[in-house]
mmCIF file of C-alpha atoms in Angstrom:
data_model
loop_
_atom_site.group_PDB
_atom_site.id
_atom_site.type_symbol
_atom_site.label_atom_id
_atom_site.label_comp_id
_atom_site.label_asym_id
_atom_site.label_seq_id
_atom_site.Cartn_x
_atom_site.Cartn_y
_atom_site.Cartn_z
ATOM 1 C CA MET A 1 -7.604 -8.527 -5.363
ATOM 2 C CA ALA A 2 -5.205 -5.657 -4.950
ATOM 3 C CA ASP A 3 -2.102 -5.835 -7.033
ATOM 4 C CA GLU A 4 1.270 -5.940 -5.336
ATOM 5 C CA ALA A 5 2.517 -2.993 -7.364
ATOM 6 C CA LEU A 6 -0.160 -0.945 -5.622
ATOM 7 C CA PHE A 7 1.281 -1.767 -2.231
ATOM 8 C CA GLN A 8 4.764 -0.734 -3.342
ATOM 9 C CA PHE A 9 3.484 2.581 -4.661
ATOM 10 C CA LEU A 10 1.531 3.207 -1.500
ATOM 11 C CA HIS A 11 4.477 2.212 0.699
ATOM 12 C CA ASN A 12 6.787 4.624 -1.093
ATOM 13 C CA GLU A 13 4.239 7.409 -0.878
ATOM 14 C CA VAL A 14 3.779 6.813 2.853
ATOM 15 C CA ILE A 15 7.536 7.140 3.345
ATOM 16 C CA GLN A 16 7.571 10.382 1.343
ATOM 17 C CA TYR A 17 4.739 11.769 3.405
ATOM 18 C CA ILE A 18 6.279 10.905 6.771
ATOM 19 C CA TYR A 19 9.601 12.420 5.810
ATOM 20 C CA LYS A 20 8.221 15.484 4.109
ATOM 21 C CA SER A 21 6.675 16.779 7.288
ATOM 22 C CA ALA A 22 9.892 16.322 9.260
ATOM 23 C CA GLU A 23 12.853 18.657 9.336
ATOM 24 C CA TYR A 24 16.325 17.449 8.624
ATOM 25 C CA GLY A 25 18.366 16.068 11.500
ATOM 26 C CA GLU A 26 19.210 12.875 13.361
ATOM 27 C CA MET A 27 16.386 13.219 15.878
ATOM 28 C CA GLU A 28 13.763 13.661 13.207
ATOM 29 C CA ASN A 29 15.047 10.706 11.241
ATOM 30 C CA GLY A 30 14.645 8.474 14.271
ATOM 31 C CA ARG A 31 11.135 9.751 14.869
ATOM 32 C CA CYS A 32 10.142 9.068 11.291
ATOM 33 C CA ILE A 33 11.539 5.563 11.417
ATOM 34 C CA THR A 34 9.542 4.978 14.599
ATOM 35 C CA LYS A 35 6.339 6.217 12.992
ATOM 36 C CA LEU A 36 6.840 3.920 10.026
ATOM 37 C CA GLU A 37 7.650 0.997 12.276
ATOM 38 C CA ASN A 38 4.531 1.580 14.352
ATOM 39 C CA MET A 39 2.380 1.662 11.239
ATOM 40 C CA GLY A 40 3.920 -1.614 10.146
ATOM 41 C CA PHE A 41 3.298 -3.077 13.583
ATOM 42 C CA ARG A 42 -0.426 -2.429 13.445
ATOM 43 C CA VAL A 43 -0.666 -3.782 9.902
ATOM 44 C CA GLY A 44 1.341 -6.870 10.857
ATOM 45 C CA GLN A 45 -0.984 -7.627 13.751
ATOM 46 C CA GLY A 46 -4.033 -7.440 11.527
ATOM 47 C CA LEU A 47 -2.483 -9.424 8.710
ATOM 48 C CA ILE A 48 -1.322 -12.310 10.842
ATOM 49 C CA GLU A 49 -4.756 -12.607 12.448
ATOM 50 C CA ARG A 50 -6.387 -12.999 9.048
ATOM 51 C CA PHE A 51 -3.724 -15.284 7.737
ATOM 52 C CA THR A 52 -3.474 -17.794 10.562
ATOM 53 C CA LYS A 53 -7.184 -18.124 11.177
ATOM 54 C CA ASP A 54 -7.197 -21.762 10.134
ATOM 55 C CA THR A 55 -3.600 -22.678 10.831
ATOM 56 C CA ALA A 56 -2.700 -25.296 13.402
ATOM 57 C CA ARG A 57 -1.072 -24.232 16.660
ATOM 58 C CA PHE A 58 2.659 -23.649 16.428
ATOM 59 C CA LYS A 59 4.859 -26.132 18.281
ATOM 60 C CA ASP A 60 7.503 -23.678 19.447
ATOM 61 C CA GLU A 61 9.304 -20.443 18.734
ATOM 62 C CA LEU A 62 11.315 -21.922 15.898
ATOM 63 C CA ASP A 63 8.118 -23.096 14.251
ATOM 64 C CA VAL A 64 6.768 -19.555 14.423
ATOM 65 C CA MET A 65 9.922 -18.156 12.835
ATOM 66 C CA LYS A 66 9.802 -20.734 10.079
ATOM 67 C CA PHE A 67 6.219 -19.750 9.375
ATOM 68 C CA ILE A 68 7.262 -16.124 9.091
ATOM 69 C CA CYS A 69 10.099 -17.038 6.757
ATOM 70 C CA LYS A 70 8.078 -19.279 4.487
ATOM 71 C CA ASP A 71 4.337 -18.654 4.412
ATOM 72 C CA PHE A 72 4.175 -15.098 5.677
ATOM 73 C CA TRP A 73 7.047 -13.835 3.543
ATOM 74 C CA THR A 74 5.708 -15.628 0.470
ATOM 75 C CA SER A 75 2.317 -14.045 0.864
ATOM 76 C CA VAL A 76 3.592 -10.573 1.421
ATOM 77 C CA PHE A 77 6.717 -10.511 -0.759
ATOM 78 C CA LYS A 78 6.118 -13.373 -3.186
ATOM 79 C CA LYS A 79 9.222 -15.243 -2.130
ATOM 80 C CA GLN A 80 10.620 -16.976 0.908
ATOM 81 C CA ILE A 81 13.350 -15.772 3.177
ATOM 82 C CA ASP A 82 16.596 -17.094 1.707
ATOM 83 C CA ASN A 83 18.400 -17.888 4.910
ATOM 84 C CA LEU A 84 17.369 -18.232 8.541
ATOM 85 C CA ARG A 85 20.013 -18.402 11.247
ATOM 86 C CA THR A 86 19.620 -18.607 14.984
ATOM 87 C CA ASN A 87 21.723 -18.971 18.055
ATOM 88 C CA HIS A 88 18.932 -20.986 19.694
ATOM 89 C CA GLN A 89 18.878 -18.434 22.445
ATOM 90 C CA GLY A 90 16.281 -16.065 21.102
ATOM 91 C CA ILE A 91 18.121 -14.314 18.275
ATOM 92 C CA TYR A 92 17.146 -14.990 14.677
ATOM 93 C CA VAL A 93 18.571 -13.487 11.522
ATOM 94 C CA LEU A 94 16.402 -13.577 8.426
ATOM 95 C CA GLN A 95 18.256 -12.945 5.213
ATOM 96 C CA ASP A 96 16.512 -11.885 2.042
ATOM 97 C CA ASN A 97 18.855 -11.657 -0.924
ATOM 98 C CA LYS A 98 16.443 -9.787 -3.129
ATOM 99 C CA PHE A 99 14.149 -7.789 -0.906
ATOM 100 C CA ARG A 100 11.258 -6.590 -3.014
ATOM 101 C CA LEU A 101 10.969 -3.178 -1.514
ATOM 102 C CA LEU A 102 14.627 -2.466 -2.291
ATOM 103 C CA THR A 103 14.948 -3.884 -5.799
ATOM 104 C CA GLN A 104 13.595 -0.689 -7.348
ATOM 105 C CA LEU A 105 15.843 1.481 -5.243
ATOM 106 C CA SER A 106 19.312 0.344 -6.144
ATOM 107 C CA ALA A 107 21.482 -2.667 -6.978
ATOM 108 C CA GLY A 108 24.527 -1.959 -4.927
ATOM 109 C CA LYS A 109 25.636 0.735 -2.594
ATOM 110 C CA GLN A 110 23.960 3.757 -4.111
ATOM 111 C CA TYR A 111 21.345 5.358 -1.830
ATOM 112 C CA LEU A 112 22.465 3.101 1.025
ATOM 113 C CA GLU A 113 21.745 5.826 3.549
ATOM 114 C CA HIS A 114 18.094 5.861 2.478
ATOM 115 C CA ALA A 115 17.611 2.108 2.766
ATOM 116 C CA PRO A 116 16.551 2.114 6.455
ATOM 117 C CA LYS A 117 13.462 4.144 5.543
ATOM 118 C CA TYR A 118 12.330 1.374 3.245
ATOM 119 C CA LEU A 119 12.889 -1.291 5.857
ATOM 120 C CA ALA A 120 11.195 0.303 8.864
ATOM 121 C CA PHE A 121 7.673 -0.596 7.847
ATOM 122 C CA THR A 122 8.635 -4.224 7.254
ATOM 123 C CA CYS A 123 10.389 -4.433 10.618
ATOM 124 C CA GLY A 124 7.144 -3.313 12.203
ATOM 125 C CA LEU A 125 5.230 -5.794 10.077
ATOM 126 C CA VAL A 126 7.317 -8.683 11.410
ATOM 127 C CA ARG A 127 7.169 -7.405 14.978
ATOM 128 C CA GLY A 128 3.379 -7.016 14.758
ATOM 129 C CA GLY A 129 2.931 -10.452 13.254
ATOM 130 C CA LEU A 130 5.040 -12.057 15.955
ATOM 131 C CA SER A 131 3.274 -10.085 18.643
ATOM 132 C CA ASN A 132 -0.116 -11.493 17.717
ATOM 133 C CA LEU A 133 1.346 -14.970 17.651
ATOM 134 C CA GLY A 134 2.336 -14.488 21.253
ATOM 135 C CA VAL A 135 5.987 -13.670 20.654
ATOM 136 C CA LYS A 136 7.335 -10.382 21.933
ATOM 137 C CA SER A 137 10.348 -9.169 20.011
ATOM 138 C CA ILE A 138 12.510 -6.369 18.758
ATOM 139 C CA VAL A 139 13.110 -6.329 15.027
ATOM 140 C CA THR A 140 15.871 -4.407 13.328
ATOM 141 C CA ALA A 141 17.246 -4.503 9.828
ATOM 142 C CA GLU A 142 20.576 -3.961 8.228
ATOM 143 C CA VAL A 143 21.691 -3.544 4.655
ATOM 144 C CA SER A 144 25.145 -3.526 3.193
ATOM 145 C CA VAL A 145 24.563 -4.229 -0.471
ATOM 146 C CA MET A 146 21.126 -3.767 -1.940
ATOM 147 C CA PRO A 147 18.797 -5.475 -2.614
ATOM 148 C CA ALA A 148 19.985 -7.991 -0.027
ATOM 149 C CA CYS A 149 19.136 -7.249 3.584
ATOM 150 C CA LYS A 150 18.996 -8.939 6.957
ATOM 151 C CA PHE A 151 16.269 -8.686 9.554
ATOM 152 C CA GLN A 152 17.336 -9.416 13.082
ATOM 153 C CA VAL A 153 14.685 -10.618 15.504
ATOM 154 C CA MET A 154 15.449 -10.563 19.231
ATOM 155 C CA ILE A 155 12.878 -12.451 21.232
ATOM 156 C CA GLN A 156 12.002 -10.777 24.500
ATOM 157 C CA LYS A 157 11.152 -13.064 27.330
ATOM 158 C CA MET A 158 7.885 -11.788 28.851
ATOM 159 C CA MET B 1 2.397 -28.175 6.961
ATOM 160 C CA SER B 2 1.211 -29.041 3.466
ATOM 161 C CA ARG B 3 -1.982 -27.228 2.763
ATOM 162 C CA GLN B 4 -1.052 -26.305 -0.792
ATOM 163 C CA SER B 5 -4.568 -26.337 -2.214
ATOM 164 C CA ASN B 6 -5.733 -23.051 -0.831
ATOM 165 C CA ARG B 7 -2.361 -21.375 -0.679
ATOM 166 C CA THR B 8 -2.552 -19.419 -3.932
ATOM 167 C CA THR B 9 -5.966 -17.958 -3.210
ATOM 168 C CA ASP B 10 -4.806 -17.189 0.281
ATOM 169 C CA SER B 11 -1.780 -15.294 -0.910
ATOM 170 C CA LYS B 12 -3.781 -13.191 -3.352
ATOM 171 C CA LYS B 13 -6.236 -12.362 -0.609
ATOM 172 C CA MET B 14 -3.410 -11.518 1.757
ATOM 173 C CA ASN B 15 -1.912 -9.134 -0.716
ATOM 174 C CA SER B 16 -5.155 -7.281 -0.990
ATOM 175 C CA GLU B 17 -5.428 -7.184 2.771
ATOM 176 C CA LEU B 18 -1.884 -5.921 3.065
ATOM 177 C CA PHE B 19 -2.798 -2.978 0.866
ATOM 178 C CA THR B 20 -6.104 -2.379 2.640
ATOM 179 C CA LEU B 21 -4.529 -2.506 6.096
ATOM 180 C CA THR B 22 -1.631 -0.279 5.072
ATOM 181 C CA TYR B 23 -4.062 2.236 3.629
ATOM 182 C CA GLY B 24 -5.984 2.149 6.888
ATOM 183 C CA ALA B 25 -2.817 2.782 8.853
ATOM 184 C CA LEU B 26 -2.055 5.719 6.577
ATOM 185 C CA VAL B 27 -5.471 7.323 7.014
ATOM 186 C CA THR B 28 -5.213 6.835 10.773
ATOM 187 C CA GLN B 29 -1.830 8.550 10.785
ATOM 188 C CA LEU B 30 -3.176 11.423 8.699
ATOM 189 C CA CYS B 31 -6.125 11.878 11.039
ATOM 190 C CA LYS B 32 -3.686 12.086 13.910
ATOM 191 C CA ASP B 33 -1.503 14.633 12.126
ATOM 192 C CA TYR B 34 -4.239 16.927 10.871
ATOM 193 C CA GLU B 35 -7.077 18.236 12.998
ATOM 194 C CA ASN B 36 -9.757 18.470 10.396
ATOM 195 C CA ASP B 37 -11.102 16.082 7.797
ATOM 196 C CA GLU B 38 -10.774 18.532 4.925
ATOM 197 C CA GLU B 39 -7.006 18.613 5.354
ATOM 198 C CA VAL B 40 -6.880 14.831 5.442
ATOM 199 C CA ASN B 41 -8.944 14.673 2.255
ATOM 200 C CA LYS B 42 -6.563 17.089 0.562
ATOM 201 C CA GLN B 43 -3.509 15.114 1.643
ATOM 202 C CA LEU B 44 -5.019 11.868 0.416
ATOM 203 C CA ASP B 45 -5.752 13.490 -2.912
ATOM 204 C CA LYS B 46 -2.199 14.798 -3.195
ATOM 205 C CA MET B 47 -0.685 11.453 -2.303
ATOM 206 C CA GLY B 48 -3.003 9.772 -4.744
ATOM 207 C CA TYR B 49 -1.859 12.179 -7.427
ATOM 208 C CA ASN B 50 1.787 11.281 -6.801
ATOM 209 C CA ILE B 51 0.947 7.598 -7.019
ATOM 210 C CA GLY B 52 -1.157 8.132 -10.137
ATOM 211 C CA VAL B 53 1.590 9.781 -12.161
ATOM 212 C CA ARG B 54 3.766 6.715 -11.590
ATOM 213 C CA LEU B 55 1.020 4.149 -11.781
ATOM 214 C CA ILE B 56 0.088 5.136 -15.322
ATOM 215 C CA GLU B 57 3.491 4.028 -16.578
ATOM 216 C CA ASP B 58 3.161 0.703 -14.829
ATOM 217 C CA PHE B 59 -0.316 0.360 -16.304
ATOM 218 C CA LEU B 60 0.693 1.208 -19.849
ATOM 219 C CA ALA B 61 3.638 -1.148 -19.652
ATOM 220 C CA ARG B 62 1.565 -4.086 -18.456
ATOM 221 C CA SER B 63 -1.632 -3.708 -20.412
ATOM 222 C CA SER B 64 -1.513 -3.565 -24.180
ATOM 223 C CA VAL B 65 -3.999 -0.744 -24.366
ATOM 224 C CA GLY B 66 -3.337 1.783 -27.103
ATOM 225 C CA ARG B 67 -4.333 5.423 -27.269
ATOM 226 C CA CYS B 68 -8.009 6.014 -26.514
ATOM 227 C CA GLN B 69 -10.014 7.723 -29.236
ATOM 228 C CA ASP B 70 -12.419 9.518 -26.956
ATOM 229 C CA PHE B 71 -13.534 9.926 -23.386
ATOM 230 C CA ARG B 72 -15.957 7.005 -23.607
ATOM 231 C CA GLU B 73 -13.144 4.690 -24.481
ATOM 232 C CA THR B 74 -11.103 6.116 -21.617
ATOM 233 C CA ALA B 75 -13.954 5.364 -19.244
ATOM 234 C CA ASP B 76 -14.147 1.774 -20.427
ATOM 235 C CA VAL B 77 -10.418 1.237 -20.103
ATOM 236 C CA ILE B 78 -10.411 2.657 -16.594
ATOM 237 C CA ALA B 79 -13.298 0.489 -15.459
ATOM 238 C CA LYS B 80 -12.610 -2.757 -17.285
ATOM 239 C CA VAL B 81 -8.816 -2.865 -17.444
ATOM 240 C CA ALA B 82 -7.267 -0.612 -14.830
ATOM 241 C CA PHE B 83 -9.581 -1.247 -11.910
ATOM 242 C CA LYS B 84 -9.556 -4.953 -12.703
ATOM 243 C CA MET B 85 -5.771 -5.063 -12.851
ATOM 244 C CA TYR B 86 -5.076 -3.143 -9.682
ATOM 245 C CA LEU B 87 -8.033 -3.700 -7.411
ATOM 246 C CA GLY B 88 -9.620 -6.823 -8.843
ATOM 247 C CA ILE B 89 -13.017 -5.178 -9.270
ATOM 248 C CA THR B 90 -14.884 -3.969 -12.342
ATOM 249 C CA PRO B 91 -16.996 -0.904 -11.669
ATOM 250 C CA SER B 92 -19.787 -0.071 -14.070
ATOM 251 C CA VAL B 93 -19.765 3.078 -16.182
ATOM 252 C CA THR B 94 -23.059 4.979 -16.080
ATOM 253 C CA ASN B 95 -24.747 8.350 -15.894
ATOM 254 C CA TRP B 96 -23.157 9.911 -18.927
ATOM 255 C CA SER B 97 -23.833 13.604 -19.251
ATOM 256 C CA PRO B 98 -25.494 14.691 -22.527
ATOM 257 C CA ALA B 99 -22.269 16.312 -23.695
ATOM 258 C CA GLY B 100 -20.386 13.074 -23.089
ATOM 259 C CA ASP B 101 -17.815 14.723 -20.844
ATOM 260 C CA GLU B 102 -18.904 13.407 -17.479
ATOM 261 C CA PHE B 103 -19.636 9.914 -16.186
ATOM 262 C CA SER B 104 -19.921 7.863 -13.035
ATOM 263 C CA LEU B 105 -18.087 4.765 -11.931
ATOM 264 C CA ILE B 106 -20.266 2.647 -9.691
ATOM 265 C CA LEU B 107 -18.363 0.335 -7.351
ATOM 266 C CA GLU B 108 -20.440 -2.404 -5.775
ATOM 267 C CA SER B 109 -17.593 -3.144 -3.408
ATOM 268 C CA ASN B 110 -14.574 -1.093 -2.490
ATOM 269 C CA PRO B 111 -11.504 -3.095 -1.416
ATOM 270 C CA LEU B 112 -10.082 -0.074 0.376
ATOM 271 C CA VAL B 113 -12.834 -0.109 2.967
ATOM 272 C CA ASP B 114 -12.763 -3.757 4.009
ATOM 273 C CA PHE B 115 -12.793 -3.867 7.810
ATOM 274 C CA VAL B 116 -13.401 -0.103 8.013
ATOM 275 C CA GLU B 117 -15.982 1.813 9.976
ATOM 276 C CA LEU B 118 -15.982 5.570 10.181
ATOM 277 C CA PRO B 119 -16.209 6.917 13.724
ATOM 278 C CA ASP B 120 -18.837 9.577 14.406
ATOM 279 C CA ASN B 121 -16.478 12.504 14.652
ATOM 280 C CA HIS B 122 -15.194 12.091 11.101
ATOM 281 C CA ASN B 123 -18.279 12.852 9.112
ATOM 282 C CA SER B 124 -16.649 14.763 6.312
ATOM 283 C CA LEU B 125 -13.767 12.377 5.814
ATOM 284 C CA VAL B 126 -13.647 10.961 2.328
ATOM 285 C CA TYR B 127 -11.833 7.790 3.268
ATOM 286 C CA SER B 128 -11.035 6.593 -0.235
ATOM 287 C CA ASN B 129 -9.986 9.985 -1.556
ATOM 288 C CA LEU B 130 -6.649 8.521 -2.596
ATOM 289 C CA LEU B 131 -8.480 6.960 -5.547
ATOM 290 C CA CYS B 132 -9.525 10.382 -6.836
ATOM 291 C CA GLY B 133 -5.953 11.600 -6.777
ATOM 292 C CA VAL B 134 -4.692 8.454 -8.500
ATOM 293 C CA LEU B 135 -7.196 8.831 -11.345
ATOM 294 C CA ARG B 136 -6.458 12.539 -11.699
ATOM 295 C CA GLY B 137 -2.668 12.040 -11.724
ATOM 296 C CA ALA B 138 -2.742 9.114 -14.093
ATOM 297 C CA LEU B 139 -4.963 10.875 -16.628
ATOM 298 C CA GLU B 140 -2.918 14.043 -16.454
ATOM 299 C CA MET B 141 0.067 12.050 -17.661
ATOM 300 C CA VAL B 142 -1.906 11.103 -20.749
ATOM 301 C CA GLN B 143 -2.811 14.685 -21.479
ATOM 302 C CA MET B 144 -6.249 14.798 -19.896
ATOM 303 C CA ALA B 145 -7.263 17.209 -17.175
ATOM 304 C CA VAL B 146 -10.126 15.733 -15.186
ATOM 305 C CA ASP B 147 -12.019 16.471 -12.066
ATOM 306 C CA VAL B 148 -12.705 13.433 -9.893
ATOM 307 C CA LYS B 149 -14.820 13.220 -6.807
ATOM 308 C CA PHE B 150 -16.958 10.866 -4.775
ATOM 309 C CA ALA B 151 -20.669 11.271 -5.295
ATOM 310 C CA GLN B 152 -21.703 8.396 -3.049
ATOM 311 C CA ASP B 153 -19.717 6.554 -0.407
ATOM 312 C CA SER B 154 -20.724 3.203 1.062
ATOM 313 C CA LEU B 155 -18.812 4.078 4.212
ATOM 314 C CA ARG B 156 -21.168 6.952 4.826
ATOM 315 C CA GLY B 157 -24.333 4.931 4.456
ATOM 316 C CA ASP B 158 -24.950 4.967 0.707
ATOM 317 C CA ASN B 159 -25.717 1.689 -1.040
ATOM 318 C CA VAL B 160 -22.880 1.919 -3.479
ATOM 319 C CA THR B 161 -19.754 3.921 -3.977
ATOM 320 C CA GLU B 162 -19.964 6.318 -6.896
ATOM 321 C CA ILE B 163 -17.038 8.217 -8.367
ATOM 322 C CA ARG B 164 -17.935 11.072 -10.680
ATOM 323 C CA MET B 165 -15.379 11.960 -13.367
ATOM 324 C CA LYS B 166 -15.541 15.093 -15.466
ATOM 325 C CA PHE B 167 -13.362 15.899 -18.431
ATOM 326 C CA ILE B 168 -12.041 19.448 -18.197
ATOM 327 C CA LYS B 169 -9.696 19.878 -21.085
ATOM 328 C CA ARG B 170 -6.979 18.375 -23.137
ATOM 329 C CA ILE B 171 -3.504 19.243 -21.873
ATOM 330 C CA GLU B 172 -1.139 20.419 -24.550
ATOM 331 C CA GLU B 173 2.140 18.539 -24.691
ATOM 332 C CA ASN B 174 4.756 20.682 -23.012
ATOM 333 C CA LEU B 175 7.418 20.448 -20.375
ATOM 334 C CA PRO B 176 6.321 19.055 -17.005
ATOM 335 C CA ALA B 177 5.211 21.737 -14.598
ATOM 336 C CA GLY B 178 7.225 20.503 -11.640
ATOM 337 C CA ASP B 179 6.703 18.181 -8.708
ATOM 338 C CA GLU B 180 3.894 18.346 -6.187
#
């Protein structure tokens, strides 16, 4: 089965490609992030379908989020989410203290401005996964000190 | 939810699917960006090359393979160690040319094309062309210039996928030429 190093290499190359064809500027940066996020979305949808084929129905939203934090994250990133917080009103914050796609980038504040590029795909991945589980959401990420990062999921009532 | 028994196999499978699906998303994006298949093939090859030059270091660090004595040994290492390590498959090495500088890798199954069907208007798309670039880039970093291309492609109706590799020349050790 495909090695996880392969995915990291491919992920980095995808980011390079998307950014290479864009000119410098705020607008372009946003467009690139959107492209990456959309790619992640489609992949997330497909992945979650395959993964939850035989899983029992989820009891509620919180159950879905716990699945994402434990099983989904473990399968994709080989570890669980370290901390899940919620305000019980549709906002969840998933904290990963050693996010695998950032560990090779830096261990601190260096290259902080480039971190969002490496998080966009994963945001899409989560959003896509949730979408196919019947949960509509907006997923954003923030980083202050690498390789720790937080993904914020805002559930949208349909 | 304690279904631990099939969790490990599930997670390995998921990882492979993550890579396959991401690759599919990439090819889709490339097809959107470029009008013709030839351009997409070239881009895939270039991206593969960039991955290859980094992958070789990862490979050499994780496998304890020493320097290969000749091209035959290289072929065996690629098929039995590298492909196994990264894609979980072991292609067979066949069709050696009389001079011993060209061979084929036959892949019974290609993990990159799980779930993939080529639509009719993309007849000249070499979907897995990334692999060619990866092999080319990786071997260049160990001083071998090779030409890699697909001779048969299961996506386009052939029974197997066949990658043809030809040794061009030995690269002399000198300063790197510069980035792609």
